[in-house]
Amino acid sequence: MPADLTGPFDHRRPRLFLAIVTAFVAVIGTLGAAHGQPDAEPLDALAFALLLVSPVVLATAPRHHVLAATLSLAATGAYLLLGYPWGPVFVPTVTVLAGVMLAGPAAHGRVVAWSGVVVLAGITVAAATLRGGPPAVALLGGLAWTTVALLAAGGVRGRVARMTAVRAARREHELNAVTAERLRIARELHDVLAHSLSAINVQAGVGLHLLDRDPEQARAALAAIRSTSRESLDEVRTVLGIVRAEGGEVPRSPAWDLGALPRLVGQVPGVVVGLTVEDAAHDAAPRLAGIVYRVVQESLTNVQRHAAGATRATVEVRVVGTGEASSPRSARPRTLVVTVSDDGAARADRPADPSWAGGLDDRLVTEGYGLRGMRERVTDAGGTLTAGPGPRGGFLVEARLPWEARGAVGPDDDDATTDQNPAEQEDP
């Protein structure tokens, strides 16, 4: 429930405690004050009942602002007009008005409470005029203390509202963090499983096709299946190990080195993949290297699954620009660019892009989990990703990432702790 609709007195325990204290002060204080007022009506059961109306109201109905204020003011007015002794009879009423301010909707409670102060002042003046009473200075002092009490109650209500808003924002932040982590893990698992299962499917088809005619080639296909499945299981264990780990310094995500790309491009059966990685790109921060690895991995998976008749693919990783983000405007900021293209046949619903010079038209592409995951990774790093038919047929994916050098302090460097490099894993 919003903070402006609930207050601390919407909880029973604090108001019960204050109601008991208020009843004790009102009864004991009035008994003491009655000894110095021989002309006042003697205290009887009705007087004590009127004194206890406000504590009962405070304990049971502070959210009903108008009802609570009306009952309390009526009891106080009746007590004074019946001629009972002056004393702390105002304490319960002021406490109820403060309770009205601390319960239920804040704006309505403030209006009712301050209106009650005006009514209470009128009752006090009327009673003093009709029956005589304390000096005007004492009455003004009581009014001042009443004002202070309500201002304090308003301050408490505001502080509680701010603390409630902070806690709600913290919970929202934690929920968003959990959701983002789940999406990240889902992307990791999708990338690992989609790539490996696509490769295994192709190799299994090759093995079945050659099982009788060329047993050696079939054996090689089965060995490739075993190698790919082992590596994919290792990656899945890495991701799940992050989820299951408790305590200690645990890496939040695998971060692959660009040195793993040669091994990755060699795992695409039936497609010759050319790889070009500029020397400057090897200085990229682990976080960027991990994104590049995943973009290449998912793009090659799509080549296997969707590029009809593709026999060749090209992977390029390069650095363009000479300046940094903080350089003068005349300097071109450095950007890490990764492109993956293939020579597969264009689908009828994805014609070759006639405006290649102006960039890819990725509106022609219906995004699945793979493309969506790549785009989310690149966008989270401040980059852009375009995907669509190439100018000469086939399909092309291009990601542009703001340059971040190895060892630089980036926003997600804590996530860039490295696991075992796939390029360093041994063959079975």
PDB file of C-alpha atoms in Angstrom, residues 199-374:
ATOM      1  CA  ALA A 199      26.584 -28.621 -34.031  1.00  0.00           C
ATOM      2  CA  ILE A 200      25.671 -32.013 -32.551  1.00  0.00           C
ATOM      3  CA  ASN A 201      22.596 -32.243 -34.775  1.00  0.00           C
ATOM      4  CA  VAL A 202      24.613 -31.569 -37.931  1.00  0.00           C
ATOM      5  CA  GLN A 203      27.366 -33.991 -36.948  1.00  0.00           C
ATOM      6  CA  ALA A 204      24.826 -36.675 -36.067  1.00  0.00           C
ATOM      7  CA  GLY A 205      23.260 -36.298 -39.503  1.00  0.00           C
ATOM      8  CA  VAL A 206      26.662 -36.622 -41.141  1.00  0.00           C
ATOM      9  CA  GLY A 207      27.460 -39.691 -39.050  1.00  0.00           C
ATOM     10  CA  LEU A 208      24.205 -41.428 -39.961  1.00  0.00           C
ATOM     11  CA  HIS A 209      24.667 -40.614 -43.623  1.00  0.00           C
ATOM     12  CA  LEU A 210      28.218 -42.001 -43.740  1.00  0.00           C
ATOM     13  CA  LEU A 211      27.830 -44.843 -41.266  1.00  0.00           C
ATOM     14  CA  ASP A 212      27.746 -47.573 -43.938  1.00  0.00           C
ATOM     15  CA  ARG A 213      29.743 -45.956 -46.770  1.00  0.00           C
ATOM     16  CA  ASP A 214      32.585 -44.318 -44.825  1.00  0.00           C
ATOM     17  CA  PRO A 215      32.969 -45.622 -41.276  1.00  0.00           C
ATOM     18  CA  GLU A 216      36.049 -43.484 -40.630  1.00  0.00           C
ATOM     19  CA  GLN A 217      34.204 -40.256 -41.437  1.00  0.00           C
ATOM     20  CA  ALA A 218      31.310 -41.439 -39.301  1.00  0.00           C
ATOM     21  CA  ARG A 219      33.750 -42.094 -36.476  1.00  0.00           C
ATOM     22  CA  ALA A 220      35.129 -38.555 -36.871  1.00  0.00           C
ATOM     23  CA  ALA A 221      31.591 -37.152 -36.674  1.00  0.00           C
ATOM     24  CA  LEU A 222      30.928 -39.110 -33.486  1.00  0.00           C
ATOM     25  CA  ALA A 223      34.196 -37.849 -31.999  1.00  0.00           C
ATOM     26  CA  ALA A 224      33.173 -34.298 -32.855  1.00  0.00           C
ATOM     27  CA  ILE A 225      29.825 -34.886 -31.152  1.00  0.00           C
ATOM     28  CA  ARG A 226      31.594 -36.163 -28.050  1.00  0.00           C
ATOM     29  CA  SER A 227      33.978 -33.183 -27.995  1.00  0.00           C
ATOM     30  CA  THR A 228      31.206 -30.626 -28.528  1.00  0.00           C
ATOM     31  CA  SER A 229      28.934 -32.193 -25.915  1.00  0.00           C
ATOM     32  CA  ARG A 230      31.752 -32.286 -23.353  1.00  0.00           C
ATOM     33  CA  GLU A 231      32.603 -28.645 -23.887  1.00  0.00           C
ATOM     34  CA  SER A 232      28.962 -27.593 -23.726  1.00  0.00           C
ATOM     35  CA  LEU A 233      28.503 -29.546 -20.493  1.00  0.00           C
ATOM     36  CA  ASP A 234      31.534 -27.786 -19.034  1.00  0.00           C
ATOM     37  CA  GLU A 235      30.022 -24.414 -19.929  1.00  0.00           C
ATOM     38  CA  VAL A 236      26.643 -25.380 -18.491  1.00  0.00           C
ATOM     39  CA  ARG A 237      28.336 -26.536 -15.282  1.00  0.00           C
ATOM     40  CA  THR A 238      30.130 -23.176 -15.121  1.00  0.00           C
ATOM     41  CA  VAL A 239      26.864 -21.248 -15.386  1.00  0.00           C
ATOM     42  CA  LEU A 240      25.025 -23.482 -12.925  1.00  0.00           C
ATOM     43  CA  GLY A 241      28.001 -23.383 -10.569  1.00  0.00           C
ATOM     44  CA  ILE A 242      27.592 -19.612 -10.385  1.00  0.00           C
ATOM     45  CA  VAL A 243      23.942 -20.087  -9.404  1.00  0.00           C
ATOM     46  CA  ARG A 244      24.638 -22.757  -6.784  1.00  0.00           C
ATOM     47  CA  ALA A 245      27.765 -21.222  -5.246  1.00  0.00           C
ATOM     48  CA  GLU A 246      27.461 -19.961  -1.686  1.00  0.00           C
ATOM     49  CA  GLY A 247      29.869 -17.437  -0.161  1.00  0.00           C
ATOM     50  CA  GLY A 248      33.375 -16.626  -1.329  1.00  0.00           C
ATOM     51  CA  GLU A 249      34.412 -14.723  -4.402  1.00  0.00           C
ATOM     52  CA  VAL A 250      32.352 -16.282  -7.176  1.00  0.00           C
ATOM     53  CA  PRO A 251      32.481 -15.039 -10.794  1.00  0.00           C
ATOM     54  CA  ARG A 252      29.076 -13.827 -11.897  1.00  0.00           C
ATOM     55  CA  SER A 253      29.551 -14.635 -15.571  1.00  0.00           C
ATOM     56  CA  PRO A 254      32.014 -16.460 -17.827  1.00  0.00           C
ATOM     57  CA  ALA A 255      34.309 -14.080 -19.710  1.00  0.00           C
ATOM     58  CA  TRP A 256      35.932 -15.680 -22.771  1.00  0.00           C
ATOM     59  CA  ASP A 257      39.196 -14.399 -24.249  1.00  0.00           C
ATOM     60  CA  LEU A 258      39.294 -13.598 -27.952  1.00  0.00           C
ATOM     61  CA  GLY A 259      41.868 -16.348 -28.205  1.00  0.00           C
ATOM     62  CA  ALA A 260      38.941 -18.793 -27.947  1.00  0.00           C
ATOM     63  CA  LEU A 261      37.504 -17.673 -31.289  1.00  0.00           C
ATOM     64  CA  PRO A 262      39.680 -19.946 -33.504  1.00  0.00           C
ATOM     65  CA  ARG A 263      38.384 -22.991 -31.648  1.00  0.00           C
ATOM     66  CA  LEU A 264      34.814 -21.697 -31.829  1.00  0.00           C
ATOM     67  CA  VAL A 265      34.826 -21.116 -35.588  1.00  0.00           C
ATOM     68  CA  GLY A 266      36.291 -24.586 -36.076  1.00  0.00           C
ATOM     69  CA  GLN A 267      33.211 -26.177 -34.529  1.00  0.00           C
ATOM     70  CA  VAL A 268      30.829 -25.274 -37.371  1.00  0.00           C
ATOM     71  CA  PRO A 269      30.385 -28.463 -39.416  1.00  0.00           C
ATOM     72  CA  GLY A 270      29.876 -28.110 -43.146  1.00  0.00           C
ATOM     73  CA  VAL A 271      30.766 -24.408 -43.220  1.00  0.00           C
ATOM     74  CA  VAL A 272      34.217 -22.957 -43.826  1.00  0.00           C
ATOM     75  CA  VAL A 273      34.596 -20.002 -41.477  1.00  0.00           C
ATOM     76  CA  GLY A 274      37.217 -17.346 -42.091  1.00  0.00           C
ATOM     77  CA  LEU A 275      38.379 -15.486 -38.983  1.00  0.00           C
ATOM     78  CA  THR A 276      40.136 -12.135 -38.842  1.00  0.00           C
ATOM     79  CA  VAL A 277      40.964 -10.540 -35.484  1.00  0.00           C
ATOM     80  CA  GLU A 278      43.018  -7.347 -35.443  1.00  0.00           C
ATOM     81  CA  ASP A 279      45.887  -7.276 -32.972  1.00  0.00           C
ATOM     82  CA  ALA A 280      44.449  -4.154 -31.330  1.00  0.00           C
ATOM     83  CA  ALA A 281      41.230  -6.026 -30.521  1.00  0.00           C
ATOM     84  CA  HIS A 282      43.097  -8.371 -28.165  1.00  0.00           C
ATOM     85  CA  ASP A 283      43.520  -5.416 -25.765  1.00  0.00           C
ATOM     86  CA  ALA A 284      39.768  -5.243 -25.224  1.00  0.00           C
ATOM     87  CA  ALA A 285      38.477  -5.563 -21.665  1.00  0.00           C
ATOM     88  CA  PRO A 286      37.300  -9.066 -20.661  1.00  0.00           C
ATOM     89  CA  ARG A 287      33.731  -7.813 -20.528  1.00  0.00           C
ATOM     90  CA  LEU A 288      33.833  -6.760 -24.190  1.00  0.00           C
ATOM     91  CA  ALA A 289      35.684  -9.921 -25.191  1.00  0.00           C
ATOM     92  CA  GLY A 290      32.919 -11.991 -23.594  1.00  0.00           C
ATOM     93  CA  ILE A 291      30.245 -10.102 -25.534  1.00  0.00           C
ATOM     94  CA  VAL A 292      32.163 -10.555 -28.797  1.00  0.00           C
ATOM     95  CA  TYR A 293      32.505 -14.286 -28.116  1.00  0.00           C
ATOM     96  CA  ARG A 294      28.783 -14.689 -27.495  1.00  0.00           C
ATOM     97  CA  VAL A 295      27.820 -12.620 -30.565  1.00  0.00           C
ATOM     98  CA  VAL A 296      30.067 -14.759 -32.777  1.00  0.00           C
ATOM     99  CA  GLN A 297      28.815 -17.961 -31.155  1.00  0.00           C
ATOM    100  CA  GLU A 298      25.133 -17.126 -31.621  1.00  0.00           C
ATOM    101  CA  SER A 299      25.685 -15.817 -35.160  1.00  0.00           C
ATOM    102  CA  LEU A 300      27.433 -19.043 -36.199  1.00  0.00           C
ATOM    103  CA  THR A 301      24.628 -21.034 -34.577  1.00  0.00           C
ATOM    104  CA  ASN A 302      22.152 -19.135 -36.754  1.00  0.00           C
ATOM    105  CA  VAL A 303      24.301 -19.904 -39.811  1.00  0.00           C
ATOM    106  CA  GLN A 304      23.972 -23.627 -39.056  1.00  0.00           C
ATOM    107  CA  ARG A 305      20.263 -23.471 -38.356  1.00  0.00           C
ATOM    108  CA  HIS A 306      18.905 -20.888 -40.788  1.00  0.00           C
ATOM    109  CA  ALA A 307      21.367 -20.150 -43.624  1.00  0.00           C
ATOM    110  CA  ALA A 308      20.144 -22.451 -46.377  1.00  0.00           C
ATOM    111  CA  GLY A 309      23.005 -23.712 -48.527  1.00  0.00           C
ATOM    112  CA  ALA A 310      25.670 -21.701 -46.712  1.00  0.00           C
ATOM    113  CA  THR A 311      29.205 -23.026 -47.329  1.00  0.00           C
ATOM    114  CA  ARG A 312      31.282 -20.086 -46.140  1.00  0.00           C
ATOM    115  CA  ALA A 313      31.079 -17.594 -43.316  1.00  0.00           C
ATOM    116  CA  THR A 314      33.316 -14.708 -42.338  1.00  0.00           C
ATOM    117  CA  VAL A 315      34.043 -13.392 -38.837  1.00  0.00           C
ATOM    118  CA  GLU A 316      35.853 -10.089 -38.421  1.00  0.00           C
ATOM    119  CA  VAL A 317      36.793  -8.327 -35.188  1.00  0.00           C
ATOM    120  CA  ARG A 318      38.404  -4.945 -35.555  1.00  0.00           C
ATOM    121  CA  VAL A 319      38.898  -1.620 -33.833  1.00  0.00           C
ATOM    122  CA  VAL A 320      37.896   1.570 -35.632  1.00  0.00           C
ATOM    123  CA  GLY A 321      38.568   5.169 -34.596  1.00  0.00           C
ATOM    124  CA  THR A 322      41.595   6.668 -32.887  1.00  0.00           C
ATOM    125  CA  GLY A 323      40.220   8.647 -29.930  1.00  0.00           C
ATOM    126  CA  GLU A 324      38.590   7.821 -26.604  1.00  0.00           C
ATOM    127  CA  ALA A 325      35.198   8.793 -25.272  1.00  0.00           C
ATOM    128  CA  SER A 326      36.766  11.733 -23.414  1.00  0.00           C
ATOM    129  CA  SER A 327      38.750  12.953 -26.442  1.00  0.00           C
ATOM    130  CA  PRO A 328      37.961  16.215 -28.268  1.00  0.00           C
ATOM    131  CA  ARG A 329      35.114  16.161 -30.723  1.00  0.00           C
ATOM    132  CA  SER A 330      37.530  16.127 -33.656  1.00  0.00           C
ATOM    133  CA  ALA A 331      38.779  12.687 -32.567  1.00  0.00           C
ATOM    134  CA  ARG A 332      36.732   9.673 -33.611  1.00  0.00           C
ATOM    135  CA  PRO A 333      35.926   7.527 -30.551  1.00  0.00           C
ATOM    136  CA  ARG A 334      37.344   4.022 -30.699  1.00  0.00           C
ATOM    137  CA  THR A 335      34.798   1.313 -31.329  1.00  0.00           C
ATOM    138  CA  LEU A 336      35.111  -2.464 -31.254  1.00  0.00           C
ATOM    139  CA  VAL A 337      33.292  -3.845 -34.292  1.00  0.00           C
ATOM    140  CA  VAL A 338      32.430  -7.503 -34.853  1.00  0.00           C
ATOM    141  CA  THR A 339      30.782  -8.702 -38.056  1.00  0.00           C
ATOM    142  CA  VAL A 340      29.598 -12.190 -38.988  1.00  0.00           C
ATOM    143  CA  SER A 341      28.363 -12.880 -42.523  1.00  0.00           C
ATOM    144  CA  ASP A 342      27.559 -15.941 -44.596  1.00  0.00           C
ATOM    145  CA  ASP A 343      26.829 -16.820 -48.224  1.00  0.00           C
ATOM    146  CA  GLY A 344      23.542 -18.611 -47.618  1.00  0.00           C
ATOM    147  CA  ALA A 345      20.571 -18.099 -49.903  1.00  0.00           C
ATOM    148  CA  ALA A 346      18.275 -15.204 -49.018  1.00  0.00           C
ATOM    149  CA  ARG A 347      14.799 -16.205 -47.957  1.00  0.00           C
ATOM    150  CA  ALA A 348      11.846 -14.906 -49.922  1.00  0.00           C
ATOM    151  CA  ASP A 349      10.597 -12.869 -46.972  1.00  0.00           C
ATOM    152  CA  ARG A 350      14.091 -11.432 -46.374  1.00  0.00           C
ATOM    153  CA  PRO A 351      15.186  -9.808 -49.654  1.00  0.00           C
ATOM    154  CA  ALA A 352      18.729  -8.501 -50.018  1.00  0.00           C
ATOM    155  CA  ASP A 353      19.017  -5.100 -48.429  1.00  0.00           C
ATOM    156  CA  PRO A 354      19.123  -2.459 -51.212  1.00  0.00           C
ATOM    157  CA  SER A 355      20.221   0.287 -48.813  1.00  0.00           C
ATOM    158  CA  TRP A 356      23.405  -1.402 -47.539  1.00  0.00           C
ATOM    159  CA  ALA A 357      25.334   1.874 -47.721  1.00  0.00           C
ATOM    160  CA  GLY A 358      22.936   3.313 -45.200  1.00  0.00           C
ATOM    161  CA  GLY A 359      23.113   0.393 -42.811  1.00  0.00           C
ATOM    162  CA  LEU A 360      21.216  -2.790 -42.224  1.00  0.00           C
ATOM    163  CA  ASP A 361      17.451  -2.860 -42.106  1.00  0.00           C
ATOM    164  CA  ASP A 362      16.891  -5.254 -39.229  1.00  0.00           C
ATOM    165  CA  ARG A 363      13.172  -4.552 -39.350  1.00  0.00           C
ATOM    166  CA  LEU A 364      13.058  -7.273 -42.011  1.00  0.00           C
ATOM    167  CA  VAL A 365      14.102  -9.836 -39.397  1.00  0.00           C
ATOM    168  CA  THR A 366      11.817 -11.460 -36.846  1.00  0.00           C
ATOM    169  CA  GLU A 367      13.843 -11.683 -33.657  1.00  0.00           C
ATOM    170  CA  GLY A 368      14.050 -14.967 -31.824  1.00  0.00           C
ATOM    171  CA  TYR A 369      15.733 -15.618 -28.512  1.00  0.00           C
ATOM    172  CA  GLY A 370      19.176 -15.629 -30.108  1.00  0.00           C
ATOM    173  CA  LEU A 371      19.028 -12.245 -31.801  1.00  0.00           C
ATOM    174  CA  ARG A 372      17.215 -10.754 -28.833  1.00  0.00           C
ATOM    175  CA  GLY A 373      19.882 -12.049 -26.466  1.00  0.00           C
ATOM    176  CA  MET A 374      22.674 -10.639 -28.632  1.00  0.00           C
TER     177      MET A 374
END
